[in-house]
Structures are given as structure tokens and as C-alpha cells.
Coordinates of C-alpha atoms in Angstrom, one line a residue:
Chain A
M1 CA 249.6 92.9 99.5
I2 CA 251.5 95.6 98.9
D3 CA 253.6 96.5 102.4
T4 CA 251.5 99.5 103.8
A5 CA 255.2 99.9 106.2
I6 CA 257.7 100.4 103.2
L7 CA 256.3 102.0 101.2
K8 CA 255.0 104.6 103.7
Q9 CA 258.4 104.9 103.9
K10 CA 259.4 104.8 100.0
L11 CA 257.0 108.0 100.5
G12 CA 259.1 109.6 103.1
D13 CA 262.4 108.9 101.4
L14 CA 260.6 110.4 98.6
D15 CA 261.7 107.3 96.3
E16 CA 259.5 108.4 93.8
D17 CA 259.8 105.5 91.4
G18 CA 260.4 103.6 94.3
V19 CA 256.8 104.3 94.4
I20 CA 256.0 104.0 91.3
Q21 CA 257.1 100.3 91.3
A22 CA 255.1 99.4 94.6
L23 CA 251.9 101.1 93.4
D24 CA 252.1 99.3 89.4
E25 CA 252.6 96.2 92.0
F26 CA 249.7 96.4 93.9
I27 CA 247.3 97.8 90.9
A28 CA 248.5 94.5 88.7
G29 CA 245.8 92.7 91.6
N30 CA 243.0 93.6 91.2
P31 CA 242.7 94.8 94.6
S32 CA 239.0 96.2 96.5
P33 CA 238.2 99.3 97.0
E34 CA 239.4 98.9 101.7
E35 CA 243.1 97.2 99.8
T36 CA 242.9 100.6 98.0
Q37 CA 241.5 103.0 101.0
L38 CA 244.5 101.5 103.8
V39 CA 247.7 102.1 100.9
V40 CA 245.6 105.8 100.2
E41 CA 246.3 105.8 104.0
A42 CA 250.3 104.7 103.5
C43 CA 250.7 107.9 101.2
Q44 CA 249.4 110.3 103.4
Q45 CA 251.1 108.9 106.3
G46 CA 254.5 109.0 104.4
M47 CA 253.2 112.5 104.2
E48 CA 253.9 113.1 107.3
I49 CA 257.0 111.5 107.5
V50 CA 258.0 114.6 105.1
G51 CA 256.4 117.0 107.5
D52 CA 258.2 115.9 110.7
N53 CA 261.9 115.9 107.7
F54 CA 260.5 119.3 107.2
E55 CA 260.2 120.7 110.2
N56 CA 263.4 118.9 111.6
G57 CA 265.4 120.9 108.8
T58 CA 266.2 117.5 107.3
Y59 CA 264.0 118.3 104.1
F60 CA 263.9 121.5 102.3
V61 CA 260.9 123.3 100.9
G62 CA 262.1 121.6 97.2
D63 CA 261.9 118.6 99.0
L64 CA 258.3 119.0 101.0
M65 CA 257.2 120.0 96.9
Y66 CA 257.9 116.8 95.3
A67 CA 257.0 114.8 98.0
A68 CA 253.3 116.4 97.1
Q69 CA 254.1 115.6 93.6
I70 CA 254.2 111.9 94.7
L71 CA 251.5 112.1 96.8
T72 CA 249.1 113.7 94.6
S73 CA 250.3 111.3 91.3
S74 CA 249.6 109.0 94.2
L75 CA 246.3 109.1 94.6
E76 CA 245.2 110.3 90.9
T77 CA 247.1 106.5 90.3
L78 CA 244.7 104.9 93.4
K79 CA 241.6 107.0 92.8
P80 CA 239.6 104.5 90.3
L81 CA 240.1 101.7 92.4
M82 CA 237.7 103.5 95.3
S83 CA 235.2 102.9 95.5
A84 CA 232.7 106.4 95.2
G85 CA 232.0 107.6 99.1
A86 CA 235.3 106.0 100.2
G87 CA 237.9 107.1 102.0
Q88 CA 239.0 108.9 105.5
A89 CA 236.3 111.3 106.7
S90 CA 236.8 114.9 106.6
K91 CA 239.0 116.6 109.3
G92 CA 237.1 119.3 108.3
T93 CA 237.1 122.1 106.1
L94 CA 239.6 124.5 103.9
I95 CA 239.0 127.8 102.6
L96 CA 242.2 129.3 101.2
G97 CA 242.9 131.2 98.6
T98 CA 246.3 134.6 98.5
V99 CA 244.3 138.0 99.4
A100 CA 243.5 140.5 96.8
G101 CA 246.6 142.6 95.5
D102 CA 248.4 139.3 95.7
I103 CA 248.8 136.3 93.4
H104 CA 251.6 134.0 93.8
D105 CA 250.4 131.0 94.8
I106 CA 253.6 128.1 95.0
G107 CA 253.4 128.6 99.9
K108 CA 249.3 128.0 99.0
N109 CA 249.9 125.3 96.9
I110 CA 252.4 123.3 98.7
F111 CA 249.2 124.1 101.9
K112 CA 246.6 122.9 100.0
A113 CA 248.1 119.5 99.5
L114 CA 249.7 119.1 102.8
S115 CA 245.7 120.0 104.8
E116 CA 244.6 117.2 101.9
A117 CA 247.5 114.6 102.6
A118 CA 246.1 115.1 106.4
G119 CA 242.4 114.9 106.2
F120 CA 241.0 118.4 105.1
K121 CA 238.9 119.7 102.9
V122 CA 240.1 122.2 100.9
V123 CA 238.0 124.3 98.7
D124 CA 241.2 126.4 97.2
I125 CA 239.7 129.4 96.0
G126 CA 242.9 130.9 93.6
I127 CA 244.2 134.2 94.0
D128 CA 244.2 138.0 94.7
Q129 CA 240.7 137.2 95.4
P130 CA 239.0 139.7 97.9
A131 CA 237.4 139.7 101.3
A132 CA 234.0 138.6 100.1
A133 CA 235.4 135.9 98.1
F134 CA 236.4 134.5 101.5
I135 CA 233.4 135.5 103.6
E136 CA 230.9 133.5 100.1
A137 CA 233.4 130.3 100.1
A138 CA 233.4 130.2 104.2
K139 CA 229.5 130.6 104.1
A140 CA 228.7 127.8 101.3
N141 CA 231.2 124.8 102.4
D142 CA 230.5 125.7 106.3
A143 CA 234.0 126.1 106.5
D144 CA 236.5 125.4 110.2
L145 CA 239.3 126.9 109.2
I146 CA 240.4 130.0 107.1
G147 CA 244.4 130.1 105.2
L148 CA 245.5 133.7 103.5
S149 CA 248.4 133.4 101.9
G150 CA 251.2 136.6 100.6
V151 CA 254.1 137.3 99.1
L152 CA 254.2 141.1 99.5
T153 CA 253.6 143.1 102.5
L154 CA 251.2 144.5 100.2
S155 CA 249.5 141.6 101.4
I156 CA 249.6 142.5 105.2
A157 CA 246.7 145.2 104.6
S158 CA 244.8 143.7 102.6
M159 CA 244.9 139.9 105.5
K160 CA 243.4 142.5 108.0
E161 CA 240.9 143.8 105.7
T162 CA 239.9 139.6 104.8
I163 CA 239.3 139.0 109.4
E164 CA 237.5 141.7 109.6
A165 CA 235.4 141.4 107.2
L166 CA 234.7 137.9 108.5
Q167 CA 234.2 140.5 111.8
A168 CA 231.1 142.0 109.9
A169 CA 229.9 139.6 108.4
G170 CA 230.0 137.0 112.2
L171 CA 232.2 134.3 111.2
R172 CA 234.9 135.2 113.2
D173 CA 233.9 134.1 116.4
K174 CA 233.2 130.7 113.7
I175 CA 237.2 130.0 112.7
K176 CA 239.6 130.0 112.6
V177 CA 242.2 132.3 110.6
L178 CA 245.5 131.2 110.0
I179 CA 247.7 132.9 107.0
G180 CA 251.3 132.3 105.5
G181 CA 253.9 133.2 103.0
N182 CA 256.9 135.1 103.1
A183 CA 255.4 138.7 104.3
V184 CA 253.7 138.0 107.5
S185 CA 255.8 138.0 110.9
Q186 CA 254.5 137.5 114.3
E187 CA 254.4 141.2 114.5
A188 CA 252.3 141.6 111.5
S189 CA 249.5 138.3 112.8
D190 CA 249.6 140.9 116.2
F191 CA 248.2 143.9 113.1
I192 CA 245.8 142.2 111.3
G193 CA 244.7 139.7 114.3
A194 CA 245.2 135.9 113.4
D195 CA 245.0 133.3 114.9
Y196 CA 248.1 131.9 113.7
W197 CA 250.5 133.2 111.8
T198 CA 253.8 130.7 110.0
K199 CA 256.1 130.9 107.5
N200 CA 256.3 127.4 107.8
A201 CA 253.8 125.2 105.4
A202 CA 253.9 121.9 107.7
A203 CA 254.4 123.6 111.0
A204 CA 250.4 125.2 109.7
V205 CA 249.0 121.5 109.1
K206 CA 249.6 120.5 112.5
K207 CA 247.9 123.9 114.5
G208 CA 245.2 123.4 111.6
L209 CA 244.5 119.8 113.0
E210 CA 245.1 120.5 116.7
Y211 CA 242.0 123.9 115.8
V212 CA 239.8 121.1 115.1
S213 CA 240.8 118.4 116.9
Chain B
M1 CA 279.3 176.3 100.2
S2 CA 275.6 175.2 100.0
N3 CA 273.4 173.0 101.9
T4 CA 273.3 170.5 99.5
A5 CA 277.0 170.1 98.0
E6 CA 277.8 169.5 101.5
L7 CA 274.9 166.7 102.7
F8 CA 276.7 165.2 98.7
A9 CA 280.3 165.1 100.2
E10 CA 279.2 164.3 103.7
R11 CA 276.3 161.5 102.4
S12 CA 279.3 160.9 100.0
S13 CA 281.8 160.4 101.5
V14 CA 280.3 157.8 104.2
R15 CA 279.7 156.1 101.0
E16 CA 283.6 156.2 99.4
D17 CA 284.5 154.2 102.2
L18 CA 281.8 152.0 102.5
F19 CA 283.1 150.1 99.2
A20 CA 286.7 151.2 99.5
G21 CA 286.9 148.6 103.0
K22 CA 287.2 151.1 105.2
R23 CA 285.2 151.8 108.3
P24 CA 283.0 154.6 107.8
K25 CA 282.2 157.6 110.2
R26 CA 278.6 156.5 110.8
V27 CA 276.3 154.1 108.6
L28 CA 275.0 154.7 105.2
V29 CA 271.0 154.9 105.5
F30 CA 269.4 153.3 102.2
P31 CA 265.6 152.4 102.6
N32 CA 263.6 151.5 99.7
F33 CA 259.9 152.1 98.8
S34 CA 258.5 150.6 95.2
L35 CA 256.1 152.9 92.9
E36 CA 253.3 151.0 94.7
A37 CA 254.5 152.6 98.2
A38 CA 255.4 156.0 97.2
C39 CA 252.3 156.9 95.0
G40 CA 250.1 155.5 98.1
L41 CA 252.1 158.0 100.1
A42 CA 251.6 160.7 97.1
D43 CA 247.9 160.4 96.8
V44 CA 248.5 159.4 93.0
S45 CA 246.8 156.4 91.2
L46 CA 249.6 153.9 91.1
L47 CA 247.7 153.5 86.9
D48 CA 248.0 156.6 86.2
S49 CA 251.9 156.5 87.0
H50 CA 252.7 153.3 84.9
Y51 CA 251.6 154.4 82.0
D52 CA 252.0 159.1 82.1
P53 CA 256.6 158.6 84.1
A54 CA 256.1 162.3 83.9
L55 CA 254.1 161.8 87.6
A56 CA 257.0 160.5 88.6
E57 CA 258.7 163.2 90.3
K58 CA 255.7 164.8 92.0
T59 CA 255.5 161.1 93.3
Y60 CA 259.1 160.9 94.5
E61 CA 260.0 164.2 95.6
K62 CA 257.1 163.3 98.3
V63 CA 259.5 160.3 99.3
C64 CA 262.2 162.3 99.7
D65 CA 260.5 164.9 101.4
T66 CA 259.1 161.9 103.8
F67 CA 262.0 159.5 104.9
Y68 CA 266.0 160.6 105.5
S69 CA 267.8 158.4 102.9
D70 CA 271.6 159.0 101.9
T71 CA 271.1 158.0 98.8
F72 CA 267.8 157.7 96.0
P73 CA 264.9 155.6 98.2
M74 CA 263.6 154.6 95.0
T75 CA 263.4 151.1 93.1
N76 CA 261.7 150.9 90.1
L77 CA 262.7 148.1 87.5
R78 CA 259.1 147.4 85.9
Y79 CA 257.8 149.4 83.2
P80 CA 253.7 148.3 82.5
P81 CA 253.2 149.4 78.8
V82 CA 256.5 147.5 77.1
Y83 CA 254.1 144.3 79.1
Q84 CA 251.2 145.1 78.2
I85 CA 252.5 146.1 74.6
L86 CA 254.8 142.6 74.3
G87 CA 251.6 140.9 76.0
T88 CA 253.7 139.3 78.6
K89 CA 252.8 136.7 80.7
N90 CA 255.3 137.1 83.0
W91 CA 254.5 140.9 84.7
V92 CA 251.4 141.7 85.1
L93 CA 248.9 143.6 86.6
A94 CA 247.2 142.4 90.0
S95 CA 244.1 143.6 90.8
N96 CA 245.7 147.1 92.1
G97 CA 247.1 147.8 89.9
A98 CA 250.5 146.6 90.8
V99 CA 253.1 144.6 88.5
Q100 CA 253.5 140.9 89.4
H101 CA 255.3 138.1 88.7
P102 CA 253.5 134.9 89.0
E103 CA 254.7 131.5 87.8
I104 CA 255.5 130.2 84.5
E105 CA 256.4 127.6 82.2
T106 CA 258.0 129.2 79.3
M107 CA 260.1 126.2 78.8
Y108 CA 259.5 122.8 78.7
E109 CA 261.1 119.2 80.1
E110 CA 261.4 118.0 76.6
D111 CA 263.2 121.6 75.1
Y112 CA 266.1 121.0 77.5
D113 CA 269.0 119.6 74.6
E114 CA 268.5 121.7 72.1
F115 CA 268.2 124.6 74.8
I116 CA 271.7 123.2 76.4
K117 CA 273.4 123.5 72.9
N118 CA 271.5 126.8 70.9
P119 CA 270.2 129.1 74.5
Y120 CA 270.0 132.5 72.5
D121 CA 269.0 130.8 69.8
M122 CA 265.9 128.7 71.6
I123 CA 264.6 132.3 73.8
V124 CA 264.7 134.6 71.4
E125 CA 263.2 131.6 68.7
K126 CA 261.1 130.3 71.3
F127 CA 260.5 131.0 74.1
L128 CA 260.3 134.2 73.6
P129 CA 256.1 134.4 71.3
R130 CA 255.5 132.1 74.1
V131 CA 256.3 134.2 76.3
C132 CA 254.9 137.3 75.1
R133 CA 252.0 136.6 73.5
A134 CA 251.4 139.8 70.7
L135 CA 254.4 137.7 69.1
D136 CA 253.6 134.6 68.6
T137 CA 253.2 136.7 65.2
D138 CA 254.9 136.3 61.5
P139 CA 257.8 137.8 61.5
I140 CA 256.9 141.1 60.3
N141 CA 254.3 142.6 62.5
R142 CA 257.5 140.6 65.5
G143 CA 259.6 143.1 64.4
I144 CA 257.0 145.5 64.4
V145 CA 256.2 144.9 68.1
F146 CA 260.0 144.2 69.3
A147 CA 260.6 147.6 67.8
K148 CA 257.8 149.3 69.6
A149 CA 258.1 147.4 73.0
L150 CA 261.8 148.7 73.0
R151 CA 261.1 152.0 72.1
S152 CA 258.8 152.8 74.9
Y153 CA 261.3 150.9 76.5
S154 CA 264.2 153.7 75.8
E155 CA 261.6 156.5 76.6
Q156 CA 260.4 154.5 80.2
V157 CA 263.7 154.0 81.6
T158 CA 264.7 157.5 80.6
T159 CA 262.6 159.2 82.1
Y160 CA 263.2 157.3 85.6
F161 CA 267.0 157.4 85.5
A162 CA 266.8 161.5 84.3
T163 CA 264.0 161.9 87.4
M164 CA 266.5 160.1 89.4
G165 CA 269.1 162.0 89.1
R166 CA 267.4 165.2 89.2
I167 CA 265.9 164.5 92.3
S168 CA 268.9 163.4 92.9
A169 CA 270.9 166.4 92.7
R170 CA 267.8 168.0 94.2
Y171 CA 268.3 165.9 97.7
G172 CA 272.1 166.0 98.0
Y173 CA 272.2 161.8 97.8
S174 CA 275.1 159.9 96.5
T175 CA 275.4 157.6 95.0
G176 CA 273.3 154.5 95.6
L177 CA 273.4 150.3 95.5
I178 CA 273.4 149.2 91.7
T179 CA 274.6 151.7 89.4
S180 CA 274.8 149.0 86.0
P181 CA 272.5 147.0 85.4
M182 CA 270.8 143.8 86.6
T183 CA 271.3 140.7 85.8
E184 CA 270.1 137.4 87.3
A185 CA 271.5 134.5 89.2
P186 CA 272.4 131.6 86.3
F187 CA 270.0 128.6 88.1
D188 CA 267.6 131.5 88.9
F189 CA 266.6 132.9 85.7
L190 CA 266.2 129.1 84.5
A191 CA 263.9 128.6 86.9
D192 CA 261.9 132.7 87.1
Q193 CA 261.7 132.8 83.1
L194 CA 261.8 129.8 81.4
R195 CA 260.7 126.3 83.8
G196 CA 258.6 127.5 86.9
F197 CA 259.5 127.8 90.3
K198 CA 257.9 124.0 90.7
A199 CA 259.4 122.6 87.8
I200 CA 262.2 123.4 88.1
L201 CA 262.5 121.8 91.3
M202 CA 261.0 118.3 90.2
D203 CA 264.7 118.7 87.8
C204 CA 266.9 119.1 90.1
R205 CA 265.4 115.1 92.1
R206 CA 264.4 113.7 88.3
I207 CA 266.6 114.5 86.0
P208 CA 269.8 117.2 87.8
D209 CA 272.4 116.6 84.3
K210 CA 269.6 118.7 81.9
V211 CA 269.8 121.0 84.7
E212 CA 273.0 121.4 85.6
A213 CA 274.2 121.6 81.3
A214 CA 271.0 123.9 81.0
A215 CA 272.6 126.5 84.1
E216 CA 276.1 126.5 82.1
A217 CA 274.9 126.9 79.2
V218 CA 272.9 130.2 80.3
Y219 CA 275.4 131.7 81.5
P220 CA 277.6 133.1 79.8
L221 CA 273.5 135.3 78.4
M222 CA 273.4 136.0 82.3
L223 CA 277.4 138.0 82.5
K224 CA 276.3 139.5 79.1
L225 CA 273.4 141.4 80.4
A226 CA 275.8 142.9 83.3
I227 CA 278.3 143.5 81.5
P228 CA 277.7 147.6 79.7
T229 CA 278.0 148.4 76.4
Q230 CA 280.7 150.4 78.1
P231 CA 282.2 150.2 81.2
Y232 CA 282.7 153.2 83.5
P233 CA 284.2 153.6 88.1
G234 CA 282.2 152.1 90.2
M235 CA 279.6 149.2 88.0
Q236 CA 277.4 147.8 91.1
G237 CA 275.6 145.6 89.4
F238 CA 271.9 144.3 90.8
I239 CA 271.5 140.3 91.4
P240 CA 268.0 139.1 93.5
L241 CA 268.8 135.4 94.3
H242 CA 265.9 133.7 94.9
L243 CA 266.1 130.5 94.5
A244 CA 268.3 128.6 96.5
P245 CA 266.7 128.4 100.4
Y246 CA 264.1 126.1 98.9
M247 CA 266.7 123.6 97.5
N248 CA 268.4 120.8 99.9
P249 CA 272.5 121.3 100.3
A250 CA 273.7 118.9 97.3
Q251 CA 271.4 120.2 95.3
F252 CA 273.4 123.6 95.9
E253 CA 276.2 123.2 95.6
R254 CA 275.8 121.2 92.6
L255 CA 273.3 122.9 90.9
W256 CA 272.6 126.5 92.2
W257 CA 276.5 127.3 93.2
P258 CA 278.2 127.3 91.1
T259 CA 277.5 128.9 88.2
Y260 CA 277.1 131.6 90.4
E261 CA 280.2 132.0 92.0
K262 CA 281.5 132.1 88.9
L263 CA 279.2 135.1 87.6
V264 CA 280.4 137.6 90.5
V265 CA 284.0 136.5 89.9
E266 CA 283.9 137.2 86.1
M267 CA 282.1 140.4 86.9
D268 CA 285.2 141.2 89.4
N269 CA 286.5 140.7 86.3
N270 CA 285.4 143.0 84.5
N271 CA 285.8 146.2 87.7
I272 CA 282.2 145.1 88.7
G273 CA 281.2 144.6 92.0
T274 CA 277.4 143.1 92.8
T275 CA 274.8 144.5 94.9
F276 CA 273.1 140.8 96.0
F277 CA 270.2 140.6 97.2
A278 CA 269.0 137.7 99.6
E279 CA 266.1 136.5 99.4
N280 CA 264.2 134.6 102.3
D281 CA 267.2 132.9 105.4
W282 CA 271.1 132.2 103.6
T283 CA 272.4 132.0 107.3
R284 CA 273.1 128.1 105.5
Y285 CA 274.7 129.0 103.0
L286 CA 277.2 131.5 104.4
D287 CA 279.7 130.3 103.7
Y288 CA 280.0 130.2 100.3
L289 CA 278.6 133.4 100.4
T290 CA 282.1 134.6 102.1
R291 CA 284.2 132.7 99.1
L292 CA 282.1 135.7 97.0
P293 CA 285.0 138.8 95.9
K294 CA 285.2 141.6 98.3
S295 CA 283.2 143.4 96.0
A296 CA 280.1 141.4 96.3
V297 CA 277.1 143.4 98.6
A298 CA 275.1 141.7 100.0
W299 CA 271.1 143.0 100.6
V300 CA 270.2 140.7 103.0
E301 CA 266.0 139.6 103.4
D302 CA 266.6 137.6 107.1
G303 CA 268.8 136.1 108.6
D304 CA 271.0 135.6 111.8
M305 CA 273.1 138.9 111.2
Q306 CA 275.6 137.5 113.9
K307 CA 276.6 135.8 112.0
Y308 CA 276.4 137.8 109.1
T309 CA 278.6 140.0 110.9
D310 CA 280.6 137.2 112.3
T311 CA 281.9 136.1 108.6
F312 CA 280.6 138.0 105.9
G313 CA 280.4 140.7 106.9
K314 CA 284.7 140.3 107.9
D315 CA 285.9 141.8 104.1
H316 CA 282.2 142.1 103.0
V317 CA 280.1 144.9 102.9
F318 CA 276.0 144.1 103.8
G319 CA 273.1 145.3 105.5
G320 CA 268.8 145.4 105.5
F321 CA 267.3 142.6 108.4
F322 CA 265.1 145.4 109.6
D323 CA 261.6 144.7 108.7
P324 CA 259.4 148.4 108.6
T325 CA 256.1 146.0 109.1
I326 CA 257.2 146.3 112.2
T327 CA 256.6 149.5 112.4
L328 CA 252.6 148.6 113.0
S329 CA 252.5 146.7 115.6
K330 CA 255.4 148.1 118.2
S331 CA 255.7 151.5 119.9
K332 CA 258.1 154.2 118.5
E333 CA 261.0 153.5 121.6
E334 CA 260.4 149.8 121.2
C335 CA 261.3 149.8 116.4
I336 CA 264.4 152.6 117.3
D337 CA 265.1 149.0 120.3
V338 CA 265.4 146.8 117.1
V339 CA 267.5 149.0 114.9
K340 CA 269.9 149.8 118.0
E341 CA 270.2 146.4 118.7
M342 CA 270.9 145.5 114.9
C343 CA 273.0 148.1 115.3
D344 CA 275.3 147.3 117.8
I345 CA 275.3 143.7 116.6
C346 CA 276.3 144.0 113.0
M347 CA 278.3 147.6 113.0
K348 CA 280.9 145.4 115.2
S349 CA 282.2 144.7 111.5
G350 CA 281.9 148.4 110.5
H351 CA 281.3 147.5 106.7
F352 CA 277.3 147.4 107.5
F353 CA 274.7 149.7 105.9
F354 CA 270.6 150.9 106.7
T355 CA 268.4 149.3 104.5
F356 CA 265.1 147.1 105.0
N357 CA 264.9 143.7 104.2
K358 CA 262.2 144.7 101.0
S359 CA 261.5 147.1 99.8
V360 CA 258.3 148.8 101.3
M361 CA 255.3 147.5 98.0
D362 CA 252.1 149.2 100.5
I363 CA 252.1 152.2 102.9
A364 CA 249.2 151.5 104.3
S365 CA 252.5 147.9 105.5
I366 CA 254.2 150.4 107.3
D367 CA 254.0 153.8 110.0
I368 CA 254.7 156.6 108.5
V369 CA 255.9 158.4 111.5
K370 CA 257.8 155.7 114.0
L371 CA 259.5 154.3 110.6
Q372 CA 260.3 158.7 110.3
A373 CA 261.8 158.2 113.7
V374 CA 263.9 155.6 112.8
L375 CA 265.3 156.2 109.5
E376 CA 266.7 160.0 111.5
W377 CA 267.5 157.2 114.6
V378 CA 270.5 155.6 112.4
R379 CA 270.8 159.1 110.6
D380 CA 271.8 160.5 114.2
K381 CA 273.4 158.4 116.0
A382 CA 274.9 155.1 114.0
Y383 CA 278.1 156.1 114.8
Y384 CA 281.1 154.5 114.5

């Protein structure tokens, strides 16, 4: 059996080759679904180290994206070894998208990867999405959180429209709305009426966990 | 002397002093609005405006009539008809008609070696047909498409600059911060137009030697882009900076910085200054930026303005920081307090100009009356 503490640290250290080698050796031992689940959790815990290093300024966005790539590949590798229905219970459901008029998706995708690693079920509705698409997805998936992403300043108006539409649909009180991206600021958040704003994807994941706990 | 001529003379004097390294009598006011924002303000259809350059005059004049500026207050770098003719994947229209740059991968990982050997041929022969659907055809039709696109580009650019010239003359605007062609930092060109944001950051980890060689290989093309075919006095090129704030310090020092520094120095050697837009927060790289020739001018999105003043601003011109979207949530007095505090810090350098932290792209993202008050405060109060 693999040493999960070492695997966790290898992912935290962004040691891609080390993670691949450890997983190859693990798979060669014909592990059970239960053992595989422990390894999946170790990888996810490795992402927590990455998130902490990002927050304390040791890692940067490129490092975060690299970590997310290692994690995604690892989970793909482990997927066939897990039993159907196995896995941790979802921490909550997050509807995520880039708002109308903005087609940027890099920040959204980083937040998505970190949120999935933290145990959220993420429904990614894509880029340039109108308010109605967020509402439809929130209703269909019984959402706990909505993440609105935007890089351009024109997304401020779209975010405000989306939150107003949530209000009109009677969903606003049930769902926390997090906004993120280069366009947002405290002042923009005050205008938009979000629950939380950030340019830091790792911080947004922590806030999301707080909201659903 | 007419009022316009007096305005032009006074503004030009401020601008010339600033660029000559002298303390001007007051802070130069350089707000910046995109075509999207200008259309919103003038109540002109953005899509119509993309395809009918004649609408620009009315649209731009509305901005000039509404907001105080010492220089022509708009930038238009994107030309959708050209993109449509070429079938570009790297420049697309969003649902609201705004031109945007999506994440693309034009160059694949396996292309590195050939690209390093001959970047120009690879761009022309392999990458352009990949990123422009209409060029992915036989050579004869490719030539026709390219000729149509070039013709359209020339018409658009000519119309835009002629309009800008007429309006500048009418309003007595001084020369702006950018007067010669745009280029890119070699690493950013690799990222933005060839490998994509995500792929290049993965490459930095997995194949840094190839990334380093590719940035060196493309450097001569970036320099060539920056040098006008007919040189003229006062050339000031534009370089929007992108990837560095997302990289770790070791990657930046090895892969991003060297070819950028070389580019700026060589432009300076050719009598071309650079106005660079420092997207995101570059505070941690101020030691590097401060090494650039004095002709390098910083337009700063975000960062520690005190540190900019104490380091880069000692010998270089800089401006930015002011987020116009604060006008949506703060009172007029609070907005003026923000700009006053900024001027109190940055004017100590003697090299500060006023601009927004980025172009206003949507007129709904600002409060017009409060922003007018901010610009007029800088014009009337920010005297040395």
C-alpha cells in the first residue's frame, strides 16, 4: 500500500513525476476500491497544501494550475479502480459560470478544479452565460452556491443583473453568491450585492466550505 | 490665439515636460475608454460601429464632450471585419458584441523544435491557417483572403486615425502616451497567441528549456513589430504585459524577463520609448522594471503606489491605479478623496500622470457624473 502522507506531500510539492510514479506503483498492486479511495483523499489533501502555499504567497497562479492538472490526471488514473458510487459525500453543489458578455474561462476553471478537489459537486455552465442560465442550473441542481466569474469590467453589470434575477426568482436567500475575477473589487461587490468577492480562487474555496458547513 | 490652440499649447507643454523627465506644472489627465464604452455613452449600436467606421466620429465626440482629457481619450485596437474575413479563433465577438480573446492553442507542444529553428515560417505556414479558418485553404484562395483582410485593415486603421486626428485638432488634445506600433513581450506572444495561457504555464514546468529557446527565437519578430518602417521623432510604442504576475519568481527571471528587457532596451536604442500596461499587480517585480531605460513608461493596473513612487517613479513616468468602477458605490466626495490620496503619494515623484487602472469597457460600470468630477478635480487641483 502506498504511503498516503508521502503522496499528499508530493502533490503539495508539485512533484508531478513523483506523483505519477507513486500512482503507477499503487495501481500495479491491484488495490481495492477502499484503498483507492484513501489515495484519492490523499491527493485532495495535497491540494490543500497547494492552496495554503498559494494563500501565503509561496505559490502563484501558474503553480495552482499545474497542481490542478496533476490532480485531474491522478483522479483520471484512479477512476477505473474505484467502485461505482464510491467517494466522499459531496460538500455541496456549486453552479459556476462566466457571466454574460465575457468569454474568459481561465479563472473559472482554476476555481472549478479547486472546488472539486475540496469535495464540491460543480456544475460548470460555461462562458458568456445570461442570468437565466444560472437560475435554471441552480433550480435543476438544488444549488448551495453560485460562482460568477468575470475578467472584464463589463461583467460587473452582468453580475448585478444575475443577482437581481436570482432575487426575482426567489432563490437569492437560499444561495450564497461568490464573485471572482479581475473585474471584481470591494466596491464592485457592494454595487453587485454579492456575498463574497475575491481574486484568489483558493480563498473562495475556503469561503465556500464555510458557507456549506 | 484661439482657445483650442491655447489648450493644445498648455497640454503639450505638460506632456512634453513629463516625457522629458522634468516636473510638469500639473498632472497630465489621460482617461481611457474603449469603443464599447463610447458606444454605450453615445447610444450607438456597437455592432453597427464595428462595421461602419463613419459612426466613430459621433461616438468619440460624445466621450470628448462628456469627460475632460488632455489627450485623445479612447483606444481602439480591434477590427472585427478583419477578423471576420480571416475567420479568426483568437479574436471573437461575445454575445454583447465586444471583441475578446479566448484561450487558444495555436502551437502544439510538438511544434516547439521546428518553431525554435524558424519561427516566422512556422507562424505563416502552420499557425496562421490553424488560427484563421479562412486561411486554411489552397494557396490561391489564401492569398485572396489575406489581401481582402489587409485591405479591410488598412481602411479601418486609416479611418480610425483620421478621425482621431480631426477630433484631437478640434479639442486641442496633446499627443498621447502611445505614438508608435504595439508589440508584445516575447514570452507573452508565445502565451497569448501560440500556446495559450494554461499550456505555456505547464510548459514552464515541464519543458522550460524549450520555452526559453522559443522566447529567444520569437524576440526578433517582436522587435520588428515595434519599429516603424519610417522612423519619426517622439516614437512611443505600446506593450501590454500579461503573464508575469501569474508566474513564480524563478520562472519569471529565467523565462519571461530577459527577452522583454532586451526588447525594451533595443527599442530605446532605436529611439522608441515604450508605454507598457502592467496588467495585474507587478509590485514584486519593481526591481526589474526600474532597470528599464527611462523611456519606459508604466501604465499600472494595480499595486503599491508608494513603492512605485519610491522606486520606478524616481526616474520613470508612471500612472494608473485609479479604479473608475468605485464611482458606482462611493459618493462623489469619497471618489475625490481616493484620487487626492493617490496624487498625494504619486506626485512626490514628479513623474506621475493620471489614468484609469484599465480602459472603461462598459459605460454601465461607472457613474458618469462622479467620474466627471474626478477628472475635473485632477485637472484643477493636481498642480505641483
